Coordinates of C-alpha atoms in Angstrom, one line a residue:
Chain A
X827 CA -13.7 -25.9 31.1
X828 CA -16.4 -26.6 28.4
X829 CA -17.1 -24.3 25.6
X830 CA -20.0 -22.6 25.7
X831 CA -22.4 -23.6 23.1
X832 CA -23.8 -21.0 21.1
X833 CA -27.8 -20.9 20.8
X834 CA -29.9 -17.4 18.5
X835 CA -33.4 -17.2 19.7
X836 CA -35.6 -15.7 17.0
X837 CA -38.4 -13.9 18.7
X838 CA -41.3 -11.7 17.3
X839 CA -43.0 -9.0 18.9
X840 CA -46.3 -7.6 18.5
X841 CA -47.0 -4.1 19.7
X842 CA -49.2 -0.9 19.8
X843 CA -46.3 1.0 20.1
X844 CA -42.8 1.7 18.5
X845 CA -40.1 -0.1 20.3
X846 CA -36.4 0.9 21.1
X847 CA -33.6 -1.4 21.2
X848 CA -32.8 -0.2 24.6
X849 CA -36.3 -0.5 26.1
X850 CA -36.2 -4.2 24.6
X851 CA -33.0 -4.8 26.5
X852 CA -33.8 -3.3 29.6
X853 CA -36.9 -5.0 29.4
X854 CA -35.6 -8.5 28.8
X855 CA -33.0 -8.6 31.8
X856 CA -35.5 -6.9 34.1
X857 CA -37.9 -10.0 33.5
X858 CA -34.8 -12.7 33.5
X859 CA -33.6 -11.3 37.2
X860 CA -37.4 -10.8 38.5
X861 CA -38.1 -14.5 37.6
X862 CA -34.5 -16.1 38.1
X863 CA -32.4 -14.2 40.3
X864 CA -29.2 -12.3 39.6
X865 CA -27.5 -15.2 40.1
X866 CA -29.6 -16.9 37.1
X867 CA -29.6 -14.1 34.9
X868 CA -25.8 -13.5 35.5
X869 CA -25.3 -17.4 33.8
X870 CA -27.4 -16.7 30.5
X871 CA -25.0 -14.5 28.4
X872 CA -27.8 -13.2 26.9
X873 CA -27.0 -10.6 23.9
X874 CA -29.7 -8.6 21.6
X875 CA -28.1 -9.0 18.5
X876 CA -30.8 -7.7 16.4
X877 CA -34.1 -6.3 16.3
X878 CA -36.4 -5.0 13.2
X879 CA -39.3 -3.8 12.5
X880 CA -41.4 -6.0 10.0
X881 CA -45.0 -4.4 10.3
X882 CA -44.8 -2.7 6.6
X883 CA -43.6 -5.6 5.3
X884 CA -46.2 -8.0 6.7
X885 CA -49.2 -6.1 6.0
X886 CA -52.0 -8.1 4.8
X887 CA -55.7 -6.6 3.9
X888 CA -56.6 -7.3 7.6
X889 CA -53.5 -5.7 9.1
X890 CA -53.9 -2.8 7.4
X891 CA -57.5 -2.4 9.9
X892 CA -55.1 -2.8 12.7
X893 CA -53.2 0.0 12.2
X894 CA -51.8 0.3 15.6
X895 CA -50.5 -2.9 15.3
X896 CA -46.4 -3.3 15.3
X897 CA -44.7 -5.9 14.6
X898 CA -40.8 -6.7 15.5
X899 CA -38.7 -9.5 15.3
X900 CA -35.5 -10.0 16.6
X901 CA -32.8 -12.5 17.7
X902 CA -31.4 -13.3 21.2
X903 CA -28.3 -14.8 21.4
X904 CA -27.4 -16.9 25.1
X905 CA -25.7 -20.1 25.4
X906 CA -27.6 -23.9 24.9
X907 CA -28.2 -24.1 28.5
X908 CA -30.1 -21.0 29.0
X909 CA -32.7 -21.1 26.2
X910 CA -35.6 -22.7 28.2
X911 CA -34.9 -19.6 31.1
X912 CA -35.2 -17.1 28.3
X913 CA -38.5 -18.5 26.4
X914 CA -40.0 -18.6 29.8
X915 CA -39.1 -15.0 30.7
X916 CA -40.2 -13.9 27.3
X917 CA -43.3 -15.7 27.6
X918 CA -43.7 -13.5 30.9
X919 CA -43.1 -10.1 29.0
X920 CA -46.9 -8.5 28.6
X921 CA -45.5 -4.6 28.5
X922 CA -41.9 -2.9 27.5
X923 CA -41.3 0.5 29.1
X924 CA -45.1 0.2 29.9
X925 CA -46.2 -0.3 26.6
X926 CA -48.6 -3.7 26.1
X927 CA -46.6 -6.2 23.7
X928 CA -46.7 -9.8 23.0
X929 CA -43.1 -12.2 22.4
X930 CA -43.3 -15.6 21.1
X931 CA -40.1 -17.2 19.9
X932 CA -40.4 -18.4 16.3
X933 CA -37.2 -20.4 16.0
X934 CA -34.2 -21.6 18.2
X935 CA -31.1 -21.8 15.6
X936 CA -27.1 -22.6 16.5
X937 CA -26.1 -20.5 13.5
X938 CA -26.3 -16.8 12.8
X939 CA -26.4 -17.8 9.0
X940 CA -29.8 -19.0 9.5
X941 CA -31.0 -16.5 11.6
X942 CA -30.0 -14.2 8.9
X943 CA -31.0 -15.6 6.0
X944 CA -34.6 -16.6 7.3
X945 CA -35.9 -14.8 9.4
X946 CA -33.7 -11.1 9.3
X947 CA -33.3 -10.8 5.4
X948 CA -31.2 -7.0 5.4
X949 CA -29.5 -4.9 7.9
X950 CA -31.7 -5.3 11.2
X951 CA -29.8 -3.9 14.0
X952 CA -31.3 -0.7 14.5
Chain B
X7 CA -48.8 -30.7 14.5
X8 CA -50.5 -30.0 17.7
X9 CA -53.8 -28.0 17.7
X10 CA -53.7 -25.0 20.4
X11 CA -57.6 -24.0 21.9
X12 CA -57.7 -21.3 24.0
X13 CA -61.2 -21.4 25.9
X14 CA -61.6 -18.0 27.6
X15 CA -60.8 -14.8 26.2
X16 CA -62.7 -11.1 26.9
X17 CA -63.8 -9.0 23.6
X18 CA -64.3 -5.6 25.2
X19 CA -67.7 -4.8 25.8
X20 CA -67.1 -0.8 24.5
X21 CA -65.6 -1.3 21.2
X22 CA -68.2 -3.5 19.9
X23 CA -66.2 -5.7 17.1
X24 CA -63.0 -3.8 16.4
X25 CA -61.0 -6.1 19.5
X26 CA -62.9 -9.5 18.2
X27 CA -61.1 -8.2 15.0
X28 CA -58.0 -8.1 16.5
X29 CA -58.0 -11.2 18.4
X30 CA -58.3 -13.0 15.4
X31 CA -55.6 -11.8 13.4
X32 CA -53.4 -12.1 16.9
X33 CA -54.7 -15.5 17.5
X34 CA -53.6 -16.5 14.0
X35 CA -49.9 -14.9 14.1
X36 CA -49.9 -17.0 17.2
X37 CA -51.2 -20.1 15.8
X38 CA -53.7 -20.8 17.8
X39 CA -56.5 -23.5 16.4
X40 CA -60.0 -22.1 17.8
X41 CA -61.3 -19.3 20.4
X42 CA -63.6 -19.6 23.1
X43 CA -65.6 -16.5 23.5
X44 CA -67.0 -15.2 26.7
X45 CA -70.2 -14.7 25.6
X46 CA -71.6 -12.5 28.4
X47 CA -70.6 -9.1 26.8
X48 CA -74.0 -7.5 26.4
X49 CA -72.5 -6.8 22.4
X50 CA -71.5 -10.3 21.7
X51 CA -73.6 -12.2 19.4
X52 CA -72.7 -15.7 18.5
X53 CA -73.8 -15.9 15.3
X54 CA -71.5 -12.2 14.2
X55 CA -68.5 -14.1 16.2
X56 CA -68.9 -17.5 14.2
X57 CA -69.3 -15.6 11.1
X58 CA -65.6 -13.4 12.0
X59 CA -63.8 -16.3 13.5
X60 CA -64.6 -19.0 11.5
X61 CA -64.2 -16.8 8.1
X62 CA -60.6 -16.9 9.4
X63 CA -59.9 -20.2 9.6
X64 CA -60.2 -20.9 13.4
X65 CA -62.6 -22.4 15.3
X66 CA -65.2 -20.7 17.4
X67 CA -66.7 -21.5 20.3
X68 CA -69.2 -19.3 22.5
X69 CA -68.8 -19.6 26.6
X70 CA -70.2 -18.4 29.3
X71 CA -68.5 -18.1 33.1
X72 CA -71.2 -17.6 35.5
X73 CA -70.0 -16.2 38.8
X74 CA -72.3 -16.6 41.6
X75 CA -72.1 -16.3 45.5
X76 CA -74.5 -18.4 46.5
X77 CA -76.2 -22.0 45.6
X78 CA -79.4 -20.1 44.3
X79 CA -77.8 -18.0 42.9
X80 CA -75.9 -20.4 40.8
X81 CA -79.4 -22.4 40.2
X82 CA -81.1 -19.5 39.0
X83 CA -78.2 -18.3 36.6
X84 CA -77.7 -21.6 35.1
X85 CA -81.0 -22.5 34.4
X86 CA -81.1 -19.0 32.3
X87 CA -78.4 -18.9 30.8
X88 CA -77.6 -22.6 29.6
X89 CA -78.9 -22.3 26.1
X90 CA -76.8 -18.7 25.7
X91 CA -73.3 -20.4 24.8
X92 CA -71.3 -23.6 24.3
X93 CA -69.3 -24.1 27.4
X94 CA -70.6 -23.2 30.4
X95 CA -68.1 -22.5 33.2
X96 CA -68.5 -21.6 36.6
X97 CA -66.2 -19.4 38.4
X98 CA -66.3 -18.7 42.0
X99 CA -64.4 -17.6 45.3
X100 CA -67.0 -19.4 47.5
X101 CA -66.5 -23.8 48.0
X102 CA -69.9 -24.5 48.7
X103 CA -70.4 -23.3 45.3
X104 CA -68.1 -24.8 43.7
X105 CA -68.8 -27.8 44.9
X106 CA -72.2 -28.1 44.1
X107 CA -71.7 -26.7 40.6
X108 CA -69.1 -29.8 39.7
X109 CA -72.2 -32.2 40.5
X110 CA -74.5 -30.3 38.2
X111 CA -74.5 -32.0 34.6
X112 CA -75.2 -28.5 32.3
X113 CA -71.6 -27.7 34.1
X114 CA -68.9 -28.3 31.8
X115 CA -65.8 -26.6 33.6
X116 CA -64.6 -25.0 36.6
X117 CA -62.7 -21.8 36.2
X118 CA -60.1 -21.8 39.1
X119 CA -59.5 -18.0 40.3
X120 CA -55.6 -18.6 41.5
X121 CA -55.7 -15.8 43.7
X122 CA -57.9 -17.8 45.7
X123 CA -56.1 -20.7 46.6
X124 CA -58.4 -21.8 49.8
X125 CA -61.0 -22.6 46.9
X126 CA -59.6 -25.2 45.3
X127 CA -59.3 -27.7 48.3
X128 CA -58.8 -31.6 48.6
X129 CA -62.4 -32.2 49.0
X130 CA -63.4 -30.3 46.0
X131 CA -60.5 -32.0 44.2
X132 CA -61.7 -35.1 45.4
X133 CA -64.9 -34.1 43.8
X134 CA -64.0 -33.2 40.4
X135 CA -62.0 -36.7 40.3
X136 CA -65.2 -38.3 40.8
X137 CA -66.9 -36.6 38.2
X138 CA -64.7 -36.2 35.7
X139 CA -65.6 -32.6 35.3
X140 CA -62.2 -30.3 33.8
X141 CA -60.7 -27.5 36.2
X142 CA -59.6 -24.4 34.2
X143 CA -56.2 -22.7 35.0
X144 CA -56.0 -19.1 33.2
X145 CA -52.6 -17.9 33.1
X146 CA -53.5 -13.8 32.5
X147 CA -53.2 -12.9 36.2
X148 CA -49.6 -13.6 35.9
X149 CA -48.8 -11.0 33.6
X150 CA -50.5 -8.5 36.0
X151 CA -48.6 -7.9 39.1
X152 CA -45.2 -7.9 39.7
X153 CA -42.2 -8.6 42.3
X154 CA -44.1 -10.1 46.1
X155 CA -47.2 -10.2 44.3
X156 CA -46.4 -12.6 41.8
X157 CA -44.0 -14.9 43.7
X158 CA -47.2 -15.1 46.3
X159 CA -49.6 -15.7 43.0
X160 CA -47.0 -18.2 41.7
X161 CA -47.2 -20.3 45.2
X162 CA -50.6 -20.3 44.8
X163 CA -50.5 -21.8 41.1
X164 CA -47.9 -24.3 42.7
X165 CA -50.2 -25.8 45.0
X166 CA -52.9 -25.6 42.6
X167 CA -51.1 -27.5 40.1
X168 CA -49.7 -30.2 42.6
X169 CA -53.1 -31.3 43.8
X170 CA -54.1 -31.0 40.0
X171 CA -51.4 -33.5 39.1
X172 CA -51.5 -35.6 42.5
X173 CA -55.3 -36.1 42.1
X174 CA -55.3 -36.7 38.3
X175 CA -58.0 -33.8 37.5
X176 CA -58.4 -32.9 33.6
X177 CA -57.0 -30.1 32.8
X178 CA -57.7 -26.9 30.9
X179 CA -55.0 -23.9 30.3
X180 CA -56.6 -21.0 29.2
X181 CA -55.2 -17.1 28.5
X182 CA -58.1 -15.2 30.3
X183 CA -56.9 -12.4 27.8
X184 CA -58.8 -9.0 28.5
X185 CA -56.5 -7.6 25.7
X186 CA -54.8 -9.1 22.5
X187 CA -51.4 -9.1 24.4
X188 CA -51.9 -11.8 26.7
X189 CA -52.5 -13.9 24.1
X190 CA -49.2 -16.4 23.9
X191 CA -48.2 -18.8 21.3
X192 CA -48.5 -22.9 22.3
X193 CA -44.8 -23.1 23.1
X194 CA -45.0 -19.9 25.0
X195 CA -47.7 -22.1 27.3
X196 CA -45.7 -24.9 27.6
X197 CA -42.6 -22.2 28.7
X198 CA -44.9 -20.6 31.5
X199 CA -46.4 -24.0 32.6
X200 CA -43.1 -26.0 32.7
X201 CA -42.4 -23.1 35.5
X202 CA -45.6 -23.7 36.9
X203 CA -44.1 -27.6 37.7
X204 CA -46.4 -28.8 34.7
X205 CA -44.8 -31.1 32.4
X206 CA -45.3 -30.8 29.1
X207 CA -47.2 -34.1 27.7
X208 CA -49.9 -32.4 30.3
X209 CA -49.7 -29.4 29.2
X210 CA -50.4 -30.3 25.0
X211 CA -53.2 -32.2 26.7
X212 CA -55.1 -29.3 28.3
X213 CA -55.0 -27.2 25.0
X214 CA -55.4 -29.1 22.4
X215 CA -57.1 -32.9 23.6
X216 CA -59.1 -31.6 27.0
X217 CA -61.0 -28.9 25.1
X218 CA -61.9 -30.8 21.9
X219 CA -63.0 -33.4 24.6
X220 CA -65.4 -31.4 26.1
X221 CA -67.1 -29.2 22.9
X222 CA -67.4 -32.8 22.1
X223 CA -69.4 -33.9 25.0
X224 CA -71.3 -30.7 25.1
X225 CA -72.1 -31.4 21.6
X226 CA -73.3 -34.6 22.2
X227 CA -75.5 -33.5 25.2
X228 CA -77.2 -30.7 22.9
X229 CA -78.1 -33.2 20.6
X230 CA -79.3 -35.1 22.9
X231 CA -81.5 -32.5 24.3
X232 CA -80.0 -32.8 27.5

């Protein structure tokens, strides 16, 4: 059997409300097995393997109108097959637990060095 | 790098400019190149929106979907409103209509309602070939409903996009965003699309080429006084 290639999707999240890393979880496999099946889902490995929150950090003169505004960003971690099955049921996500929010997948790395270093400077998992 | 237009997004009519505000600094997190703003909210004013948009490094464009029932209807609407935006697009559940607005030159799109599959027909196809006129696909609805609903709303954008592709029709994808959240990055498009049985090279073409294309053309015929 082939070893499974590992693939860490960064994704960023933009939100009027605070998010939980179980609400973010539930929310992800939920859209996975609506739009692919149990079958599909079952075959992603997917793993949250970190999520902050980057809205202080990010402020700018016009976030700070938007007050409301959070922002997240996270990293997925699923095999090199599954990647295009998880960007399109992220694309899909409009609300967690009800709450509008917006994904969009900023990088697709094999490492978790880069993940780390670039995009999740500290500790992230929350 | 690719440019990324999105043609159709609502600023909410009750909060004057706070959501226009808020499209933008979405719309830039997301990358996105230029805005097309329905311009029928009775507190939108083109010149405020090219001032807030463009002051932000994206392009701004004013559009207007008229929705009409009958062919009258449609005349009378058009030939009042043609001078109040950019685009003008036509969105409708009734053929007839539809058919007779892709003849009509101060026409520039047709929005395509994908609930409403019978609409969008061979003959109408047929017509839009002939013309060269762009058909619209907004990809908001999607993120609406959930479980039957949406595998019966993603038959209907199946079809849609087969006779799309099997007839050749230009293309436009557009959000259709009534709220900042349905805006979606370009790659995010091309993710949703690709399940939509679009492939990709068509899908870059209907945001970025297909929309430059026609603010070009409308351009042209404005300076033409057409």
């Amino acid at each position: 059997m082939k070893t499974e290639r590992t693939r860490y999707i960064i994704f960023e999240i933009l939100s009027s409300y605070e998010i939980t890393f179980r609400e973010l979880i539930y929310t992800i496999w939920r859209e996975i097995s609506a739009l692919f099946g149990e079958s599909g889902s079952s075959k992603t490995g997917l793993w949250l393997t970190a999520l902050k929150n980057i809205t202080l950090e990010e402020e700018t003169n016009l976030m700070k109108e938007l007050s409301k505004l959070h922002i997240y960003r996270g990293s997925l971690r699923t095999n090199h097959q599954s990647t295009n099955i998880i960007r399109t049921a992220l694309a899909f996500i409009s609300d967690i637990n009800g709450k509008p929010a917006c994904f969009s997948v900023l990088r697709i790395s094999g490492t978790m060095k880069t993940v780390q270093k670039k995009y999740l400077a500290g500790n992230s998992i929350q | 790098m690719t440019e990324h237009y999105d043609l159709y997004i609502h600023v909410a009519q009750t909060q004057k400019w706070a959501s226009l505000r808020e499209y933008i600094i979405v719309a830039q997190r997301l990358r996105l190149t230029g805005l097309g703003i329905d311009a029928s909210s009775p507190y939108f004013s083109p010149e405020k929106g090219v001032y807030m948009v463009q002051k932000a490094g994206l392009n701004f464009f004013s559009r207007l979907s008229i929705k009409a029932e009958k062919i009258p209807q449609i005349k009378h609407l058009l030939a009042r409103n043609r001078q109040r935006a950019l685009i003008i697009a036509v969105e409708t559940n009734e053929p007839n209509v539809c058919k007779w607005a892709t003849h009509d030159h101060r026409v520039d799109l047709i929005a395509i309602d994908p609930t409403q599959k019978e609409v969008f027909d061979e003959g109408l196809a047929n017509l839009l070939k002939n013309y060269d006129k762009p058909v619209e696909l907004i990809y908001a609805p999607l993120f609406k409903v959930n479980g039957p609903q949406r595998s019966k709303l993603l038959r209907n954008y199946y079809k849609i996009i087969d006779l799309i592709l099997r007839k050749r029709i230009k293309l436009i994808i557009s959000s259709g965003a009534t709220s900042i959240f349905e805006l979606r990055r370009k790659r995010e498009v091309m993710a949703i699309a690709d399940l939509l049985g679009l492939p990709n090279d068509k899908v870059l073409e209907a945001i970025s080429e297909t929309p430059v294309q026609i603010v070009q053309e409308r351009l042209e015929k404005i300076a033409l006084n057409l």
